[in-house]
Short mmCIF file of C-alpha atoms and ligand atoms in Angstrom, two decimals:
data_model
loop_
_atom_site.label_atom_id
_atom_site.label_comp_id
_atom_site.label_asym_id
_atom_site.label_seq_id
_atom_site.Cartn_x
_atom_site.Cartn_y
_atom_site.Cartn_z
CA UNK A 1 21.63 -13.60 -1.02
CA UNK A 2 21.23 -17.29 -1.27
CA UNK A 3 22.49 -20.42 0.40
CA UNK A 4 21.04 -22.94 -1.39
CA UNK A 5 21.90 -25.93 0.07
CA UNK A 6 21.66 -30.30 -1.73
CA UNK A 7 21.32 -33.52 0.61
CA UNK A 8 22.03 -36.97 -2.45
CA UNK A 9 18.76 -38.69 -2.51
CA UNK A 10 15.48 -38.45 -3.01
CA UNK A 11 15.15 -35.93 -0.23
CA UNK A 12 13.53 -32.58 -0.64
CA UNK A 13 16.40 -30.55 -0.95
CA UNK A 14 17.06 -28.17 1.74
CA UNK A 15 17.12 -24.30 0.96
CA UNK A 16 17.69 -21.71 2.94
CA UNK A 17 18.24 -17.79 2.39
CA UNK A 18 20.57 -16.43 4.44
CA UNK A 19 20.30 -12.03 4.26
CA UNK A 20 23.71 -10.75 4.38
CA UNK A 21 26.60 -13.16 4.78
CA UNK A 22 27.77 -10.91 8.28
CA UNK A 23 23.89 -12.43 9.33
CA UNK A 24 24.16 -15.57 11.96
CA UNK A 25 20.91 -16.95 11.37
CA UNK A 26 19.26 -18.49 7.92
CA UNK A 27 15.89 -19.01 7.69
CA UNK A 28 14.02 -22.11 5.77
CA UNK A 29 12.36 -22.48 2.69
CA UNK A 30 10.62 -25.42 2.20
CA UNK A 31 7.31 -25.70 2.07
CA UNK A 32 6.35 -27.39 4.66
CA UNK A 33 9.29 -26.72 6.73
CA UNK A 34 12.45 -28.69 7.28
CA UNK A 35 12.71 -31.53 9.84
CA UNK A 36 15.01 -31.97 13.08
CA UNK A 37 17.92 -33.82 12.40
CA UNK A 38 17.81 -32.78 8.66
CA UNK A 39 21.80 -32.57 7.38
CA UNK A 40 22.55 -29.49 5.61
CA UNK A 41 26.04 -29.91 3.32
CA UNK A 42 28.23 -27.41 4.97
CA UNK A 43 27.36 -30.16 7.92
CA UNK A 44 24.69 -28.09 9.80
CA UNK A 45 21.84 -30.02 11.04
CA UNK A 46 18.89 -29.12 12.27
CA UNK A 47 18.32 -29.68 15.79
CA UNK A 48 14.36 -28.97 16.21
CA UNK A 49 12.15 -29.02 13.63
CA UNK A 50 12.23 -25.22 11.43
CA UNK A 51 8.96 -24.55 10.29
CA UNK A 52 8.71 -22.77 6.30
CA UNK A 53 10.43 -18.98 7.18
CA UNK A 54 11.77 -19.52 10.45
CA UNK A 55 15.15 -19.10 11.57
CA UNK A 56 17.97 -21.57 11.78
CA UNK A 57 21.06 -20.75 14.19
CA UNK A 58 23.89 -20.64 11.61
CA UNK A 59 25.65 -20.74 14.41
CA UNK A 60 25.74 -21.06 18.41
CA UNK A 61 24.47 -18.32 20.49
CA UNK A 62 26.11 -17.98 23.28
CA UNK A 63 22.92 -15.98 26.04
CA UNK A 64 22.36 -12.75 25.18
CA UNK A 65 23.66 -12.60 21.68
CA UNK A 66 23.15 -10.38 18.98
CA UNK A 67 21.20 -12.01 16.51
CA UNK A 68 21.80 -10.59 13.34
CA UNK A 69 19.51 -10.82 9.44
CA UNK A 70 19.32 -8.02 6.74
CA UNK A 71 22.58 -7.46 8.97
CA UNK A 72 21.11 -5.19 11.08
CA UNK A 73 20.46 -6.95 15.40
CA UNK A 74 17.24 -7.90 15.05
CA UNK A 75 17.11 -8.98 19.12
CA UNK A 76 19.10 -10.58 21.95
CA UNK A 77 18.76 -14.48 22.86
CA UNK A 78 17.46 -15.35 26.11
CA UNK A 79 18.81 -18.12 26.24
CA UNK A 80 22.39 -20.27 24.39
CA UNK A 81 21.31 -21.55 21.97
CA UNK A 82 23.68 -24.07 19.84
CA UNK A 83 23.69 -24.15 15.86
CA UNK A 84 20.92 -25.14 14.23
CA UNK A 85 18.76 -24.43 16.40
CA UNK A 86 14.79 -22.86 15.77
CA UNK A 87 15.24 -19.46 16.41
CA UNK A 88 12.06 -18.18 18.01
CA UNK A 89 9.92 -14.95 18.98
CA UNK A 90 10.35 -16.23 22.80
CA UNK A 91 13.72 -16.70 22.51
CA UNK A 92 14.29 -12.85 21.12
CA UNK A 93 13.76 -10.03 23.17
CA UNK A 94 13.50 -7.36 20.89
CA UNK A 95 16.37 -4.45 20.93
CA UNK A 96 14.42 -0.92 21.58
CA UNK A 97 12.77 1.95 18.79
CA UNK A 98 16.25 3.68 17.95
CA UNK A 99 16.13 7.25 18.93
CA UNK A 100 15.40 10.32 16.27
CA UNK A 101 18.45 12.63 17.52
CA UNK A 102 22.06 12.23 15.94
CA UNK A 103 20.75 10.59 13.17
CA UNK A 104 22.61 11.11 9.66
CA UNK A 105 20.68 13.62 7.55
CA UNK A 106 20.90 13.45 4.01
CA UNK A 107 24.55 11.56 4.07
CA UNK A 108 23.55 8.73 1.45
CA UNK A 109 25.80 8.99 -2.44
CA UNK A 110 22.83 9.31 -5.03
CA UNK A 111 22.25 6.02 -6.19
CA UNK A 112 23.17 5.44 -10.10
CA UNK A 113 19.68 5.08 -11.56
CA UNK A 114 19.99 6.03 -15.27
CA UNK A 115 16.26 7.40 -16.95
CA UNK A 116 14.81 4.74 -18.48
CA UNK A 117 12.98 5.81 -21.59
CA UNK A 118 10.48 3.98 -24.16
CA UNK A 119 7.77 3.52 -21.46
CA UNK A 120 4.48 4.37 -22.00
CA UNK A 121 1.48 3.09 -21.52
CA UNK A 122 -2.69 4.22 -22.61
CA UNK A 123 -4.23 6.06 -19.92
CA UNK A 124 -7.26 8.74 -19.57
CA UNK A 125 -5.37 12.23 -19.13
CA UNK A 126 -6.82 15.20 -16.51
CA UNK A 127 -7.47 18.88 -17.39
CA UNK A 128 -4.85 18.92 -14.26
CA UNK A 129 -2.40 17.25 -15.97
CA UNK A 130 -2.97 14.21 -13.80
CA UNK A 131 -3.19 11.00 -15.48
CA UNK A 132 -6.22 8.33 -15.14
CA UNK A 133 -6.10 4.76 -15.45
CA UNK A 134 -9.58 3.93 -14.95
CA UNK A 135 -12.66 6.39 -15.84
CA UNK A 136 -14.90 6.37 -13.00
CA UNK A 137 -17.21 8.45 -12.21
CA UNK A 138 -17.28 8.69 -7.55
CA UNK A 139 -19.86 10.85 -5.81
CA UNK A 140 -18.80 12.25 -2.81
CA UNK A 141 -20.14 11.55 0.44
CA UNK A 142 -19.87 14.51 4.09
CA UNK A 143 -20.80 11.96 6.27
CA UNK A 144 -21.60 8.27 6.64
CA UNK A 145 -25.05 9.09 7.35
CA UNK A 146 -26.51 9.08 3.08
CA UNK A 147 -24.49 5.77 2.69
CA UNK A 148 -27.61 3.89 2.57
CA UNK A 149 -29.17 6.03 0.06
CA UNK A 150 -25.93 6.39 -2.17
CA UNK A 151 -25.34 2.45 -2.10
CA UNK A 152 -29.55 2.62 -3.52
CA UNK A 153 -28.07 5.87 -6.30
CA UNK A 154 -25.16 3.11 -7.16
CA UNK A 155 -27.17 0.30 -7.78
CA UNK A 156 -29.80 2.83 -10.47
CA UNK A 157 -27.32 4.01 -12.24
CA UNK A 158 -25.54 1.16 -12.73
CA UNK A 159 -28.13 -0.78 -13.91
CA UNK A 160 -30.02 2.17 -16.38
CA UNK A 161 -26.79 4.29 -16.71
CA UNK A 162 -23.83 2.93 -17.58
CA UNK A 163 -25.25 0.83 -20.03
CA UNK A 164 -25.86 3.85 -22.30
CA UNK A 165 -21.72 5.30 -21.87
CA UNK A 166 -19.27 2.27 -22.82
CA UNK A 167 -16.50 3.78 -22.05
CA UNK A 168 -16.82 4.49 -18.07
CA UNK A 169 -15.66 2.10 -16.39
CA UNK A 170 -17.74 2.18 -13.50
CA UNK A 171 -19.33 4.51 -10.55
CA UNK A 172 -18.20 4.97 -6.79
CA UNK A 173 -19.85 5.80 -3.71
CA UNK A 174 -16.99 7.71 -1.80
CA UNK A 175 -18.47 5.27 1.32
CA UNK A 176 -16.85 6.95 5.22
CA UNK A 177 -17.75 6.59 8.48
CA UNK A 178 -16.44 10.25 8.99
CA UNK A 179 -18.61 13.62 9.29
CA UNK A 180 -20.70 13.92 12.38
CA UNK A 181 -20.56 13.16 15.97
CA UNK A 182 -16.65 14.10 16.09
CA UNK A 183 -14.08 17.45 17.10
CA UNK A 184 -14.48 19.13 13.93
CA UNK A 185 -12.00 21.73 15.26
CA UNK A 186 -9.66 20.06 17.04
CA UNK A 187 -6.08 20.18 15.32
CA UNK A 188 -6.37 16.47 13.97
CA UNK A 189 -9.24 16.87 12.35
CA UNK A 190 -7.25 18.62 9.61
CA UNK A 191 -6.05 14.67 8.55
CA UNK A 192 -9.63 13.03 7.80
CA UNK A 193 -10.84 15.86 6.06
CA UNK A 194 -8.00 16.51 4.36
CA UNK A 195 -8.06 12.63 3.38
CA UNK A 196 -11.33 13.15 1.86
CA UNK A 197 -11.09 16.10 -0.21
CA UNK A 198 -7.74 15.15 -1.81
CA UNK A 199 -9.87 11.17 -2.45
CA UNK A 200 -12.11 12.98 -4.40
CA UNK A 201 -9.25 14.82 -6.94
CA UNK A 202 -7.53 11.35 -7.74
CA UNK A 203 -6.65 11.05 -10.80
CA UNK A 204 -9.50 8.03 -11.37
CA UNK A 205 -12.16 10.48 -11.49
CA UNK A 206 -10.98 12.86 -14.45
CA UNK A 207 -12.27 15.68 -12.08
CA UNK A 208 -15.75 15.21 -11.99
CA UNK A 209 -16.59 15.62 -8.42
CA UNK A 210 -20.23 15.44 -7.46
CA UNK A 211 -20.89 15.07 -4.03
CA UNK A 212 -24.29 13.61 -1.25
CA UNK A 213 -24.65 16.05 1.98
CA UNK A 214 -27.03 15.33 4.74
CA UNK A 215 -27.26 19.11 5.85
CA UNK A 216 -27.37 19.21 8.87
CA UNK A 217 -24.04 17.21 9.71
CA UNK A 218 -20.69 19.09 10.78
CA UNK A 219 -18.66 18.92 7.63
CA UNK A 220 -20.17 21.02 5.48
CA UNK A 221 -19.63 20.07 1.87
CA UNK A 222 -18.44 23.90 1.97
CA UNK A 223 -16.23 22.89 4.18
CA UNK A 224 -15.49 20.27 2.56
CA UNK A 225 -14.13 21.15 -0.77
CA UNK A 226 -13.94 25.15 -0.29
CA UNK A 227 -13.01 27.37 -3.21
CA UNK A 228 -10.71 26.67 -5.19
CA UNK A 229 -9.54 23.44 -3.53
CA UNK A 230 -9.66 21.10 -6.34
CA UNK A 231 -9.31 21.00 -9.84
CA UNK A 232 -13.19 21.10 -10.21
CA UNK A 233 -13.10 20.92 -14.44
CA UNK A 234 -9.25 21.78 -14.35
CA UNK A 235 -7.37 24.79 -13.60
CA UNK A 236 -9.00 27.23 -16.22
CA UNK A 237 -12.41 27.07 -13.52
CA UNK A 238 -11.27 26.03 -9.93
CA UNK A 239 -13.33 27.69 -8.21
CA UNK A 240 -17.19 26.59 -10.50
CA UNK A 241 -19.48 25.54 -7.96
CA UNK A 242 -20.26 22.82 -5.39
CA UNK A 243 -22.74 20.34 -7.57
CA UNK A 244 -23.93 19.26 -4.62
CA UNK A 245 -27.17 16.89 -3.79
CA UNK A 246 -28.33 17.31 -0.81
CA UNK A 247 -30.71 15.04 1.18
CA UNK A 248 -32.72 17.31 3.71
CA UNK A 249 -33.70 19.58 0.94
CA UNK A 250 -37.10 20.70 0.97
CA UNK A 251 -37.15 19.53 -2.54
CA UNK A 252 -37.41 15.72 -2.04
CA UNK A 253 -40.60 14.34 -1.03
CA UNK A 254 -39.28 10.89 -0.17
CA UNK A 255 -36.32 8.97 -0.53
CA UNK A 256 -37.27 7.82 -4.53
CA UNK A 257 -36.87 11.54 -5.14
CA UNK A 258 -33.82 12.06 -2.57
CA UNK A 259 -32.15 8.53 -5.18
CA UNK A 260 -33.52 10.56 -8.56
CA UNK A 261 -31.39 13.27 -7.43
CA UNK A 262 -28.87 11.43 -7.41
CA UNK A 263 -28.89 9.91 -10.52
CA UNK A 264 -29.63 12.92 -12.92
CA UNK A 265 -27.18 14.78 -11.03
CA UNK A 266 -24.73 11.48 -12.36
CA UNK A 267 -26.07 10.95 -16.09
CA UNK A 268 -24.09 15.16 -16.80
CA UNK A 269 -21.10 13.88 -15.35
CA UNK A 270 -21.40 10.68 -16.41
CA UNK A 271 -21.84 12.02 -20.04
CA UNK A 272 -18.39 13.76 -20.19
CA UNK A 273 -16.88 10.79 -18.65
CA UNK A 274 -17.99 8.41 -21.52
CA UNK A 275 -16.51 11.01 -24.08
CA UNK A 276 -13.02 10.42 -22.57
CA UNK A 277 -10.95 8.28 -24.65
CA UNK A 278 -7.23 6.14 -23.77
CA UNK A 279 -3.64 7.96 -24.69
CA UNK A 280 -0.87 6.81 -24.78
CA UNK A 281 1.00 8.36 -22.20
CA UNK A 282 5.15 7.80 -20.95
CA UNK A 283 5.17 5.67 -18.16
CA UNK A 284 6.17 8.63 -15.50
CA UNK A 285 2.74 9.27 -15.44
CA UNK A 286 2.62 6.71 -13.10
CA UNK A 287 2.08 7.32 -9.81
CA UNK A 288 1.69 4.01 -7.74
CA UNK A 289 1.66 3.14 -4.02
CA UNK A 290 3.42 0.67 -2.46
CA UNK A 291 2.15 -1.32 0.65
CA UNK A 292 2.70 -5.00 2.96
CA UNK A 293 -0.49 -7.07 3.96
CA UNK A 294 -0.44 -10.13 6.46
CA UNK A 295 3.65 -10.38 6.13
CA UNK A 296 5.10 -13.08 6.28
CA UNK A 297 9.20 -13.97 6.74
CA UNK A 298 9.57 -14.11 3.20
CA UNK A 299 8.54 -10.72 2.20
CA UNK A 300 11.74 -8.86 3.01
CA UNK A 301 13.55 -12.21 0.68
CA UNK A 302 10.95 -12.45 -2.23
CA UNK A 303 8.26 -9.96 -3.17
CA UNK A 304 9.51 -6.79 -1.93
CA UNK A 305 13.05 -7.29 -3.29
CA UNK A 306 11.12 -7.70 -6.37
CA UNK A 307 8.62 -4.78 -5.28
CA UNK A 308 12.52 -2.54 -5.22
CA UNK A 309 13.74 -3.04 -8.46
CA UNK A 310 11.05 -2.10 -10.03
CA UNK A 311 10.47 0.64 -7.91
CA UNK A 312 13.72 1.90 -9.21
CA UNK A 313 12.86 1.30 -12.90
CA UNK A 314 9.85 3.13 -11.86
CA UNK A 315 12.00 6.00 -10.54
CA UNK A 316 14.38 5.50 -13.72
CA UNK A 317 11.65 5.93 -16.19
CA UNK A 318 10.24 9.12 -14.08
CA UNK A 319 7.49 8.43 -12.00
CA UNK A 320 5.55 8.80 -8.73
CA UNK A 321 6.75 5.68 -5.98
CA UNK A 322 5.22 6.23 -2.86
CA UNK A 323 5.75 3.94 0.08
CA UNK A 324 4.45 3.97 3.20
CA UNK A 325 3.27 2.75 6.54
CA UNK A 326 5.28 3.85 9.34
CA UNK A 327 5.83 1.79 12.22
CA UNK A 328 6.96 -0.51 9.72
CA UNK A 329 10.08 1.90 8.75
CA UNK A 330 10.35 3.27 12.51
CA UNK A 331 12.98 0.67 13.08
CA UNK A 332 15.09 1.78 10.05
CA UNK A 333 14.98 5.66 10.63
CA UNK A 334 18.86 5.40 10.30
CA UNK A 335 17.77 4.52 6.79
CA UNK A 336 16.27 6.53 5.59
CA UNK A 337 17.10 9.92 6.81
CA UNK A 338 20.42 9.11 5.16
CA UNK A 339 18.76 7.84 2.25
CA UNK A 340 17.38 11.96 1.71
CA UNK A 341 17.57 13.89 -0.95
CA UNK A 342 18.31 16.71 1.49
CA UNK A 343 18.57 17.26 5.21
CA UNK A 344 15.17 19.33 4.84
CA UNK A 345 13.30 16.00 3.83
CA UNK A 346 15.23 13.89 6.41
CA UNK A 347 13.96 16.34 9.45
CA UNK A 348 10.50 15.77 7.69
CA UNK A 349 10.43 11.70 8.12
CA UNK A 350 11.66 12.59 11.69
CA UNK A 351 9.34 15.43 12.29
CA UNK A 352 6.30 12.09 11.03
CA UNK A 353 7.80 9.17 12.57
CA UNK A 354 8.44 11.08 16.53
CA UNK A 355 3.88 12.33 15.77
CA UNK A 356 3.61 8.96 15.43
CA UNK A 357 5.91 7.68 18.04
CA UNK A 358 3.83 10.31 20.07
CA UNK A 359 0.22 9.28 18.77
CA UNK A 360 0.73 5.32 19.76
CA UNK A 361 2.13 6.94 23.41
CA UNK A 362 -1.03 8.42 24.21
CA UNK A 363 -2.35 4.43 23.62
CA UNK A 364 0.60 3.35 25.47
CA UNK A 365 1.98 1.55 23.28
CA UNK A 366 5.09 2.21 20.85
CA UNK A 367 5.80 0.34 17.40
CA UNK A 368 6.01 -3.24 18.07
CA UNK A 369 2.07 -3.47 18.19
CA UNK A 370 2.13 -4.19 14.75
CA UNK A 371 2.77 -7.31 14.84
CA UNK A 372 0.11 -10.18 14.51
CA UNK A 373 -0.26 -13.30 15.22
CA UNK A 374 -0.28 -14.39 11.01
CA UNK A 375 3.05 -12.59 11.18
CA UNK A 376 5.15 -14.37 13.98
CA UNK A 377 3.78 -17.80 12.17
CA UNK A 378 4.79 -17.46 9.30
CA UNK A 379 8.49 -16.79 10.98
CA UNK A 380 8.74 -12.73 11.85
CA UNK A 381 10.10 -12.51 15.63
CA UNK A 382 8.88 -8.84 16.24
CA UNK A 383 8.75 -5.67 14.39
CA UNK A 384 12.76 -4.93 13.92
CA UNK A 385 13.25 -8.40 11.53
CA UNK A 386 9.59 -7.22 10.00
CA UNK A 387 11.18 -3.41 9.35
CA UNK A 388 13.67 -4.41 7.52
CA UNK A 389 12.19 -6.62 5.28
CA UNK A 390 9.36 -3.60 4.55
CA UNK A 391 11.42 -0.76 3.93
CA UNK A 392 13.52 -2.95 0.63
CA UNK A 393 10.03 -1.71 -1.43
CA UNK A 394 11.12 1.17 -1.57
CA UNK A 395 14.38 0.29 -3.50
CA UNK A 396 17.80 2.30 -3.76
CA UNK A 397 16.12 5.75 -4.74
CA UNK A 398 16.70 9.73 -2.52
CA UNK A 399 13.87 10.25 -1.13
CA UNK A 400 11.91 13.37 -2.64
CA UNK A 401 9.34 14.10 -0.74
CA UNK A 402 7.08 12.74 2.59
CA UNK A 403 3.80 13.25 2.88
CA UNK A 404 1.69 13.87 5.67
CA UNK A 405 -1.11 11.46 6.40
CA UNK A 406 -4.16 13.21 3.52
CA UNK A 407 -1.91 15.42 1.74
CA UNK A 408 -1.86 15.25 -1.76
CA UNK A 409 1.27 14.71 -4.36
CA UNK A 410 0.27 17.93 -5.79
CA UNK A 411 -0.30 19.97 -2.03
CA UNK A 412 3.61 19.35 -2.18
CA UNK A 413 4.27 20.31 -5.63
CA UNK A 414 6.42 17.09 -6.25
CA UNK A 415 6.14 15.46 -9.48
CA UNK A 416 7.18 11.91 -9.74
CA UNK A 417 10.52 10.13 -8.00
CA UNK A 418 10.39 8.10 -4.01
CA UNK A 419 8.29 9.40 -2.18
CA UNK A 420 7.45 9.01 1.58
CA UNK A 421 3.88 8.50 2.21
CA UNK A 422 3.73 8.52 6.25
CA UNK A 423 0.02 6.03 6.83
CA UNK A 424 0.43 4.20 9.35
CA UNK A 425 0.13 0.18 8.52
CA UNK A 426 -3.47 -0.46 8.59
CA UNK A 427 -3.65 -2.20 4.86
CA UNK A 428 -7.08 -0.06 4.87
CA UNK A 429 -5.72 2.75 6.39
CA UNK A 430 -2.76 3.25 3.52
CA UNK A 431 -4.44 2.19 1.03
CA UNK A 432 -7.12 5.05 1.61
CA UNK A 433 -3.82 7.84 2.48
CA UNK A 434 -2.33 6.62 -0.65
CA UNK A 435 -5.74 7.17 -3.22
CA UNK A 436 -5.80 10.53 -1.22
CA UNK A 437 -1.55 10.92 -2.11
CA UNK A 438 -3.01 10.97 -5.92
CA UNK A 439 -1.92 7.96 -6.88
CA UNK A 440 -3.17 5.62 -10.26
CA UNK A 441 -2.17 2.25 -9.28
CA UNK A 442 -2.17 0.25 -6.00
CA UNK A 443 0.20 -2.61 -5.39
CA UNK A 444 0.29 -4.90 -2.64
CA UNK A 445 2.75 -8.04 -0.96
CA UNK A 446 1.59 -11.04 0.83
CA UNK A 447 2.87 -13.70 2.72
CA UNK A 448 0.02 -15.04 4.93
CA UNK A 449 -2.26 -14.18 2.12
CA UNK A 450 -5.13 -11.14 2.01
CA UNK A 451 -7.74 -10.59 -1.39
CA UNK A 452 -7.30 -6.98 -0.10
CA UNK A 453 -8.46 -5.26 -3.29
CA UNK A 454 -10.09 -1.72 -3.83
CA UNK A 455 -12.87 0.38 -5.63
CA UNK A 456 -11.14 3.07 -7.11
CA UNK A 457 -7.59 1.69 -8.22
CA UNK A 458 -6.58 -1.18 -9.97
CA UNK A 459 -4.77 -3.29 -7.21
CA UNK A 460 -2.26 -5.58 -8.38
CA UNK A 461 -1.02 -8.34 -4.91
CA UNK A 462 2.65 -10.00 -5.51
CA UNK A 463 2.18 -13.60 -3.29
CA UNK A 464 6.06 -14.46 -0.90
CA UNK A 465 5.79 -17.97 -1.67
CA UNK A 466 4.75 -20.48 -4.31
CA UNK A 467 2.90 -22.41 -1.90
CA UNK A 468 0.47 -19.34 -1.38
CA UNK A 469 0.05 -18.31 -5.06
CA UNK A 470 -0.84 -22.48 -5.71
CA UNK A 471 -3.43 -22.19 -3.30
CA UNK A 472 -5.04 -18.67 -3.46
CA UNK A 473 -4.71 -19.35 -6.99
CA UNK A 474 -6.49 -16.76 -8.66
CA UNK A 475 -6.56 -13.96 -6.05
CA UNK A 476 -2.98 -13.24 -6.86
CA UNK A 477 -1.26 -11.36 -9.82
CA UNK A 478 2.59 -11.96 -9.19
CA UNK A 479 4.32 -15.58 -7.38
CA UNK A 480 7.74 -13.69 -6.44
CA UNK A 481 7.80 -17.37 -4.50
CA UNK A 482 9.61 -18.38 -7.29
CA UNK A 483 13.18 -16.37 -6.02
CA UNK A 484 12.68 -18.66 -2.99
CA UNK A 485 12.79 -21.71 -5.28
CA UNK A 486 15.84 -20.58 -7.68
CA UNK A 487 13.20 -20.74 -10.68
CA UNK A 488 13.80 -16.72 -10.86
CA UNK A 489 15.60 -13.82 -9.92
CA UNK A 490 14.71 -10.48 -8.45
CA UNK A 491 15.55 -8.47 -11.48
CA UNK A 492 13.25 -10.96 -13.46
CA UNK A 493 10.41 -11.28 -11.16
CA UNK A 494 10.68 -6.47 -10.71
CA UNK A 495 10.70 -6.15 -14.53
CA UNK A 496 7.08 -9.17 -14.49
CA UNK A 497 5.98 -6.94 -12.26
CA UNK A 498 6.57 -3.54 -14.15
CA UNK A 499 5.10 -4.63 -17.35
CA UNK A 500 2.01 -5.81 -15.78
CA UNK A 501 1.70 -2.89 -14.21
CA UNK A 502 1.96 -1.22 -17.74
CA UNK A 503 -0.70 -3.42 -18.55
CA UNK A 504 -2.97 -2.50 -16.11
CA UNK A 505 -2.31 0.89 -16.23
CA UNK A 506 -3.66 0.58 -19.64
CA UNK A 507 -6.64 -1.41 -18.21
CA UNK A 508 -5.45 -4.21 -20.49
CA UNK A 509 -5.13 -6.62 -18.29
CA UNK A 510 -7.38 -6.63 -14.74
CA UNK A 511 -6.47 -7.88 -11.53
CA UNK A 512 -7.70 -10.75 -9.89
CA UNK A 513 -9.80 -8.16 -7.14
CA UNK A 514 -10.84 -6.48 -10.37
CA UNK A 515 -11.88 -9.56 -11.80
CA UNK A 516 -13.95 -10.76 -8.29
CA UNK A 517 -15.02 -7.01 -7.54
CA UNK A 518 -13.00 -7.51 -4.28
CA UNK A 519 -13.47 -4.02 -2.55
CA UNK A 520 -12.30 -3.43 0.74
CA UNK A 521 -13.84 -0.03 2.35
CA UNK A 522 -12.29 3.23 2.69
CA UNK A 523 -10.65 3.78 5.99
CA UNK A 524 -10.31 7.21 7.16
CA UNK A 525 -7.79 7.91 9.24
CA UNK A 526 -9.47 9.83 12.52
CA UNK A 527 -6.12 10.70 15.26
CA UNK A 528 -8.06 14.07 16.05
CA UNK A 529 -11.24 12.93 19.06
CA UNK A 530 -15.11 11.63 18.54
CA UNK A 531 -17.70 12.99 20.27
CA1 CA B 601 -0.02 -3.24 5.54
#
């Protein structure tokens, strides 16, 4: 993958990275880019100054010529460009979205991924068979109206109760913007409702469910959590009554009384959570959600390939790995349908893409609305180039299942392997939907940098560039930039990430986001109307 070029003397060693021998562009890896006039050993002379992460023409390109990266056409030139030119987004015309007709259906050969045995972590076994990586009390809310009261209660629980329960890692109020003022009978309302329902059953909450409701809201507790919808206390008593504190109940006289009731109810849940202990469990109990945010041209060269290598390790160990972000895989749909384990799974992938195309179409945009100013400044010209770098996170395994937004692995009877969990690419919405799917560990790659974190699961952040890892030394957990620097291979960083995951899942190590308590809000995906 890497073409490393050296110039004599003391000038910085120019490093170009080409992803495929058939590519006619490569990216500049050097910090700060390379000046015009830089001579590469093969005689290539840079015509322009080329910023870090940006593309250089490796051959003379005619006007309208296909520009190839990852051996994929990422666009056509809008003018003739001599060899050594900076090929940036304004010089590229983006291809149309790939058709959803006539795609290869489950045609890829099964890759050789021999079982990987003997890896374990220390986790919390739940009655429903899932395993937590943290031992948290979650307070489910039916509506945004109760958020302020719940925040007060959570503060008091932290201060007054948690010191008595040293085996509990924390308490989380599941605050969100849904629950009332919404068209709750619209067909697409199923998405936010099942998302919230499934988050309540996340493995890190120990199957303890308590709910705070206002009373008059559209999303009534029984609608959010109908009997048997989540394994309260385990499969044996799936019909156990819900534990609900309703703020409009006549029993509450004043604000303090509401908070007192929530704190009192929390106490019984905390007693049960505190009695739990970590046990040695196989690595197959990991449910890892991978996503990227603040991507640059290095995302698809360093961090995402290392995550992809690690994805294969996890799949080999019998774990579950979810990749997501529909607008970032849309341009690679033919690769994905080919990699589906069955034609039915390939069709499910197409159905999710078609649904999202229609959703975007209602807003008169398409998948190209995904890219940000930061992506472009980081060298990603358009969504096609971004997608090719994003899909690499999924490794090489066949895709064994597809989740619609807000569905859980349990809903679909999936317990291992590589899964496509359809979500928007929005970092907070993707993370929220992967939580609903049942993730117990999150891996997040970033090139431009984001301090992203979640209160509900540990988030391991992987930097794509050494410069970012150095500046954000107390935010980034892994530096995949060493791959571009020639200091480590994709395989080495992939194994490092695998071992770090087992340490973080075991509670032996905390991620930087946990250390600083950096928590982004839960953001429910609501494609239905509000009223
Ligand atoms: Ca994202």
